[in-house]
Coordinates of C-alpha atoms and ligand atoms in Angstrom, one line a residue:
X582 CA 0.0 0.0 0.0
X583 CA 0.8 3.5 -0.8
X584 CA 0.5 6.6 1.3
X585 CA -1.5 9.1 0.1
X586 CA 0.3 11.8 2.7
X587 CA 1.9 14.2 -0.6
X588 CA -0.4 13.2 -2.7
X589 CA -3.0 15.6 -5.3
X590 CA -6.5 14.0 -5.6
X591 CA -9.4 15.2 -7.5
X592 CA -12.5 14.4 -6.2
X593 CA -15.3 15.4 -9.1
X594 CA -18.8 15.7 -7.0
X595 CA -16.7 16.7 -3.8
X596 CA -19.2 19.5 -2.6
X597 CA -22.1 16.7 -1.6
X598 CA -22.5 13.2 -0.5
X599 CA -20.0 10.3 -1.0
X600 CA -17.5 12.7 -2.5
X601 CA -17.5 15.0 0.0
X602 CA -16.9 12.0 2.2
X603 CA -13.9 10.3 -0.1
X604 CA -12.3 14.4 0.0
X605 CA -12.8 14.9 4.0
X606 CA -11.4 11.1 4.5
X607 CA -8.6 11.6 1.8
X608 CA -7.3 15.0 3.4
X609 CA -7.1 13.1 7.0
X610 CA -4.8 10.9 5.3
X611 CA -2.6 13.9 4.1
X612 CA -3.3 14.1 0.8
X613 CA -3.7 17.8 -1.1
X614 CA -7.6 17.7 -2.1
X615 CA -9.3 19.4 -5.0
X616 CA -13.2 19.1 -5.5
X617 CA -15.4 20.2 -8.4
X618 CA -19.0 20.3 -9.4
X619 CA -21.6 23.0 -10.9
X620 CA -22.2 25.2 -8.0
X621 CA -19.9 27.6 -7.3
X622 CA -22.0 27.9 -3.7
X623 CA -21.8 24.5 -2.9
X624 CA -17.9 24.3 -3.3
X625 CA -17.6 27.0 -0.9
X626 CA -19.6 25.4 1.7
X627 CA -17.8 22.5 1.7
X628 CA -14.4 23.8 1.3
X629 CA -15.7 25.6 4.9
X630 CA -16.6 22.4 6.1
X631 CA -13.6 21.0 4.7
X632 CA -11.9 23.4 7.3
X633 CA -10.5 25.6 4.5
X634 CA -7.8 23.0 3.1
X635 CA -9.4 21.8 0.3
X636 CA -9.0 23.8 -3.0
X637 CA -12.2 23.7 -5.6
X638 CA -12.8 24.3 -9.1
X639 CA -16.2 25.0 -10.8
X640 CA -16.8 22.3 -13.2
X641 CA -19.8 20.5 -15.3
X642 CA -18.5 17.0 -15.9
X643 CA -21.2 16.9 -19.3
X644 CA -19.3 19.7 -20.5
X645 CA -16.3 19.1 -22.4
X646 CA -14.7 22.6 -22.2
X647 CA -15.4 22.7 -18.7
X648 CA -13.6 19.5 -18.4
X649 CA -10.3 20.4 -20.2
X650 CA -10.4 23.5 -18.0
X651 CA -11.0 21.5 -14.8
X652 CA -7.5 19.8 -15.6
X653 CA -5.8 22.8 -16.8
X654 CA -6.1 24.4 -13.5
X655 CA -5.5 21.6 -11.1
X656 CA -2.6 20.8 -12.5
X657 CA -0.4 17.5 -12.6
X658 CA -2.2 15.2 -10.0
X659 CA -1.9 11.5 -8.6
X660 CA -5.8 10.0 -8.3
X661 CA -9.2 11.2 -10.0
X662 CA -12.5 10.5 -7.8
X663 CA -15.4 11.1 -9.9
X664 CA -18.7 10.4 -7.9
X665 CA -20.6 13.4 -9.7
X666 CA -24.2 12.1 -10.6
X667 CA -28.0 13.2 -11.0
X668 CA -31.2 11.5 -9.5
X669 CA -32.0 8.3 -12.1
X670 CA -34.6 8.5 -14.5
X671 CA -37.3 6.7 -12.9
X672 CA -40.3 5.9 -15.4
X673 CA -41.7 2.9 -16.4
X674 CA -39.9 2.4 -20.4
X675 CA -43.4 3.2 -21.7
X676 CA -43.2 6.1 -20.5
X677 CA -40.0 7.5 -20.5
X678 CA -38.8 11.2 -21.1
X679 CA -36.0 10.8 -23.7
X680 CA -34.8 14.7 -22.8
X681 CA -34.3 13.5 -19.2
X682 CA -32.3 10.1 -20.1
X683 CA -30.1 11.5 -22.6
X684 CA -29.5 14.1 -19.6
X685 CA -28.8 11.4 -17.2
X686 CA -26.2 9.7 -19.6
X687 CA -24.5 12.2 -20.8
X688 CA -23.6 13.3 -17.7
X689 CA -22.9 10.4 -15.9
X690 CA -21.6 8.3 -18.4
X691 CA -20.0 10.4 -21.1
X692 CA -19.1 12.8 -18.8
X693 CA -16.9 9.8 -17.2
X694 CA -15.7 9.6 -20.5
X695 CA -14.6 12.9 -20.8
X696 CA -13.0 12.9 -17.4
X697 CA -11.1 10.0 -18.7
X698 CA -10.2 12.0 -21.7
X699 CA -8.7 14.8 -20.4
X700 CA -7.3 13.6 -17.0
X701 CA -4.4 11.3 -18.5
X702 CA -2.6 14.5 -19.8
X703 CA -1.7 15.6 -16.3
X704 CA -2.5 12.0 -14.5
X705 CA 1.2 11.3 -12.8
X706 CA 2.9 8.1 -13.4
X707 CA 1.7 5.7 -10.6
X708 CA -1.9 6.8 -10.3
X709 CA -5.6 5.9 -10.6
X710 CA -9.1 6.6 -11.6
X711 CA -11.9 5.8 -9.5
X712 CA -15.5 5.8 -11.1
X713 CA -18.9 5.7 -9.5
X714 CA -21.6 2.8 -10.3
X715 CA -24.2 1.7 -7.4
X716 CA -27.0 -0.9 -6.5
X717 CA -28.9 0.0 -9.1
X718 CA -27.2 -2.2 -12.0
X719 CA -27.5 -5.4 -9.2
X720 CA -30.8 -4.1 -7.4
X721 CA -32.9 -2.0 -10.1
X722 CA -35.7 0.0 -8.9
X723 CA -39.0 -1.4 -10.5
X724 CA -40.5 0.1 -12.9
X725 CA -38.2 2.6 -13.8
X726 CA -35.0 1.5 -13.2
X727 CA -33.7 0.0 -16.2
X728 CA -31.7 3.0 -17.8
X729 CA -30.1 3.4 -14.1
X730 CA -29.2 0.0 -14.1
X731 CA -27.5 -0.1 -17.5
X732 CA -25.6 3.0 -16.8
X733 CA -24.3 1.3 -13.9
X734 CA -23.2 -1.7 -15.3
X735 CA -20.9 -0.2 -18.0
X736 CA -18.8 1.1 -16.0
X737 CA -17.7 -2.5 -15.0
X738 CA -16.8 -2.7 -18.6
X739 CA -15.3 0.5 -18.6
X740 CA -13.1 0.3 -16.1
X741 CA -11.5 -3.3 -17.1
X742 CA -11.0 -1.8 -20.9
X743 CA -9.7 1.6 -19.8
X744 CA -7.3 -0.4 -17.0
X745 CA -5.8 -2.5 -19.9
X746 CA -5.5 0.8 -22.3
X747 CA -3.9 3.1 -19.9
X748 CA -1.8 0.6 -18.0
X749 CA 0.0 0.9 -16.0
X750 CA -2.3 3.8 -14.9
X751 CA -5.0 2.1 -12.8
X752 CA -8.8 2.2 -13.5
X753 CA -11.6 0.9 -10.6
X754 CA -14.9 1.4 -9.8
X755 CA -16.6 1.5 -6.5
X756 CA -20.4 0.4 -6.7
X757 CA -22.3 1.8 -3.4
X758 CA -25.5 0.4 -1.6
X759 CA -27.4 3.2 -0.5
X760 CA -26.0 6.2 1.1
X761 CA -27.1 8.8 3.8
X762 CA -26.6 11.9 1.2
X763 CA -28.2 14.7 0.2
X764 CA -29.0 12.9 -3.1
X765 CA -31.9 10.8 -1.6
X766 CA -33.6 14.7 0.3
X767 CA -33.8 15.3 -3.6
X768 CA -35.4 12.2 -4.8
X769 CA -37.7 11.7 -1.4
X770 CA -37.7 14.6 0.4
X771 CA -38.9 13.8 4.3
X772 CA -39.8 10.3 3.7
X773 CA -35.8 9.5 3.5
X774 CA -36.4 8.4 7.2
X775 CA -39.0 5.9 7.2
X776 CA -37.2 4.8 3.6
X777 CA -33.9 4.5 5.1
X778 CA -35.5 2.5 8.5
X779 CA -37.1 0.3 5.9
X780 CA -33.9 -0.7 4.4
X781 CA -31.7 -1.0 7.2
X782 CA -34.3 -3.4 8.7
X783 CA -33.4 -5.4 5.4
X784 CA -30.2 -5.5 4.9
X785 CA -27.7 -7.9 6.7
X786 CA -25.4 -5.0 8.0
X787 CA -28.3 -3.7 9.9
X788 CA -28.1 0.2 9.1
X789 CA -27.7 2.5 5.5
X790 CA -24.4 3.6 5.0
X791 CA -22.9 7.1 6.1
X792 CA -20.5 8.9 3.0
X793 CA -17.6 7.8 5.6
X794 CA -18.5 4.4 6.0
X795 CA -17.5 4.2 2.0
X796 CA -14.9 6.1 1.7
X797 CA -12.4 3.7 2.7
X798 CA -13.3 1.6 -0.6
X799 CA -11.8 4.8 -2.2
X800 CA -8.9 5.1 -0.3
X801 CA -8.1 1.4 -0.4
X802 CA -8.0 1.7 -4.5
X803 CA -6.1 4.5 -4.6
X804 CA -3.2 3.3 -2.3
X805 CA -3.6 -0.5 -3.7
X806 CA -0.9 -1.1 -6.4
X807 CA -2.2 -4.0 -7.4
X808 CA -5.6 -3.4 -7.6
X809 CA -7.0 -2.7 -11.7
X810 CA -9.7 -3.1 -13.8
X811 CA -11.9 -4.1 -10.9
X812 CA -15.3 -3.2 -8.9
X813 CA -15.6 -2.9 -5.1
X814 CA -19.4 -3.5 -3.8
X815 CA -20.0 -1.9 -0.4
X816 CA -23.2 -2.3 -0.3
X817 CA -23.9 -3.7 3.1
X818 CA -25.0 -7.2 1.9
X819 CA -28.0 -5.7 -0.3
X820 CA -26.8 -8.1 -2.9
X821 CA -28.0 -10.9 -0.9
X822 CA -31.3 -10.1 -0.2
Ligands
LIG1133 N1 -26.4 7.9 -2.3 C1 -26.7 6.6 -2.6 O1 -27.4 5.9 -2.0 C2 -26.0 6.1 -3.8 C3 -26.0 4.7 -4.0 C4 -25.4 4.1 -5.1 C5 -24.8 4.9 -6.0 N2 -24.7 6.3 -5.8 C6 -24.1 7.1 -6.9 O2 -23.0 7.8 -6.3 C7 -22.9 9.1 -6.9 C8 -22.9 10.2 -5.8 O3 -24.1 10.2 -5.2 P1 -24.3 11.1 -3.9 O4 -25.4 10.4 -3.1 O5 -23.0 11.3 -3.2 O6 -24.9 12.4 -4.5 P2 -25.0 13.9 -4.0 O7 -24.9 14.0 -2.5 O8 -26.1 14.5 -4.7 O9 -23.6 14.5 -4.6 C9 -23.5 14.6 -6.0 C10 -22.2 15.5 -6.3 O10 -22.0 15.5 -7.7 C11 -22.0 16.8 -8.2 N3 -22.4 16.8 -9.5 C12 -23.6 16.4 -10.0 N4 -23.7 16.5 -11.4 C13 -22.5 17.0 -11.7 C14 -21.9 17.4 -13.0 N5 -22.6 17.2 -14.1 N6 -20.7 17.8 -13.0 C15 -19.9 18.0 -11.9 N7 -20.4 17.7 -10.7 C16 -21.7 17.2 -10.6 C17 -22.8 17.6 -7.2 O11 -22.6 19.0 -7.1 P3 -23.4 20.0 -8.1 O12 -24.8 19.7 -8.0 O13 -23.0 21.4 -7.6 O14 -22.9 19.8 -9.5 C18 -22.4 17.0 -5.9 O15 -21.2 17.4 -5.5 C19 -24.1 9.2 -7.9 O16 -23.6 8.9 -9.2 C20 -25.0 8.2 -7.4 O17 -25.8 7.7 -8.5 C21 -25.3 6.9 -4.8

């Protein structure tokens, strides 16, 4: 294992959730932290919450220009986090709204892409990139959830092709249950409690995951030399039940 104490990360979707999680965990560690999303406002917060020692950058991962500039002004870095995402589509396939999934994929998915892209010009020798799935592509919601769950899945695919192009760069994904974040007050508002009770009473680890109980997963694949081409589930047993 590797010590991250030195090293730049860029954690894309920093300001909120599991990335703010993966930064906050990752500058304990020692590492020199940069975050980026859409809102300026949000960046600021959590840079405050951050204590002040994490750097951000405004940044649409859909946009391409946005993107290149994102790299341009981080500079040469050792590890790319990219947990930036949207709530799912969630209609039945009969009824879908093709405006909204094109949304939904372009920014998840190509917007990986892009990330991908642009990061190996200033990725230093030795380091990784760590992409996002979930429970989704192993758990879909029904109805509804079969764009989610596709999404998901590829970037299984992804990573292994992308680990064998850009060797001996390393390429993982980490593939969350369900998270405490601010992602689920969007989708359900005040019923994230009874939801979340629901679950926990499911699942064999008893409770839903905090952002820092899965940040580890992200630490683990940046410091693990040997670890490529592969998906971590932390998902709290949800694939069992
Ligand atoms: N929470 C869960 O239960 C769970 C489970 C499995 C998988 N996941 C996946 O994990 C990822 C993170 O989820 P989360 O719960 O941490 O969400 P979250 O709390 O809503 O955080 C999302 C972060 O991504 C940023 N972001 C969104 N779209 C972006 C874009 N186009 N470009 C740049 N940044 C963008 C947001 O900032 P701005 O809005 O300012 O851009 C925010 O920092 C998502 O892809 C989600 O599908 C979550």
């Amino acid at each position: 294992m590797t010590t991250l104490t030195g090293k730049k990360i860029i954690v894309v979707g920093g300001s909120s959730g599991i990335g703010f999680g993966v930064a906050a965990a990752a500058l304990e560690s020692g590492a020199e932290v940069v975050i980026a999303g859409r809102s300026a406002e949000k960046l600021k917060a959590a840079e405050k919450r951050l204590g002040g020692a994490a750097r951000s950058i405004v940044a649409d991962m859909a946009n391409e220009a946005d993107v290149a500039r994102l790299f341009d002004q981080a500079g040469a870095f050792d590890h790319l986090v990219a947990t930036a995402g949207t709530p799912p589509p969630n209609y039945p396939i009969g009824e879908a709204d093709m405006a909204f999934v094109r949304g939904f994929i372009d920014s998840k998915f190509t917007g990986a892409v892009m990330l991908a892209k642009h990061a190996v010009r200033t990725l230093n020798k030795g380091g990784s990139m760590i992409f996002t799935s979930g429970i989704n592509k192993d758990r879909p919601p029904v109805p509804g959830g079969s764009v989610v769950a596709a999404v998901a899945g590829s970037f299984t695919y992804f990573a292994r092709a992308l680990a064998l192009e850009l060797a001996p760069t390393r390429v993982n994904i980490v593939s969350p249950g369900w998270v405490d974040t601010e992602m689920w007050d969007e989708i359900v508002g005040e019923a994230k409690t009874g939801y979340f009770d629901q679950m926990a009473a499911r699942l064999p680890a008893g409770k839903v995951a905090k952002p820092a109980d899965i940040a580890p997963a992200y630490l683990y694949l940046m410091q693990n030399e040997f670890m490529t081409g592969e998906t971590i589930h932390i998902d709290g047993g949800q694939r069992l039940v």
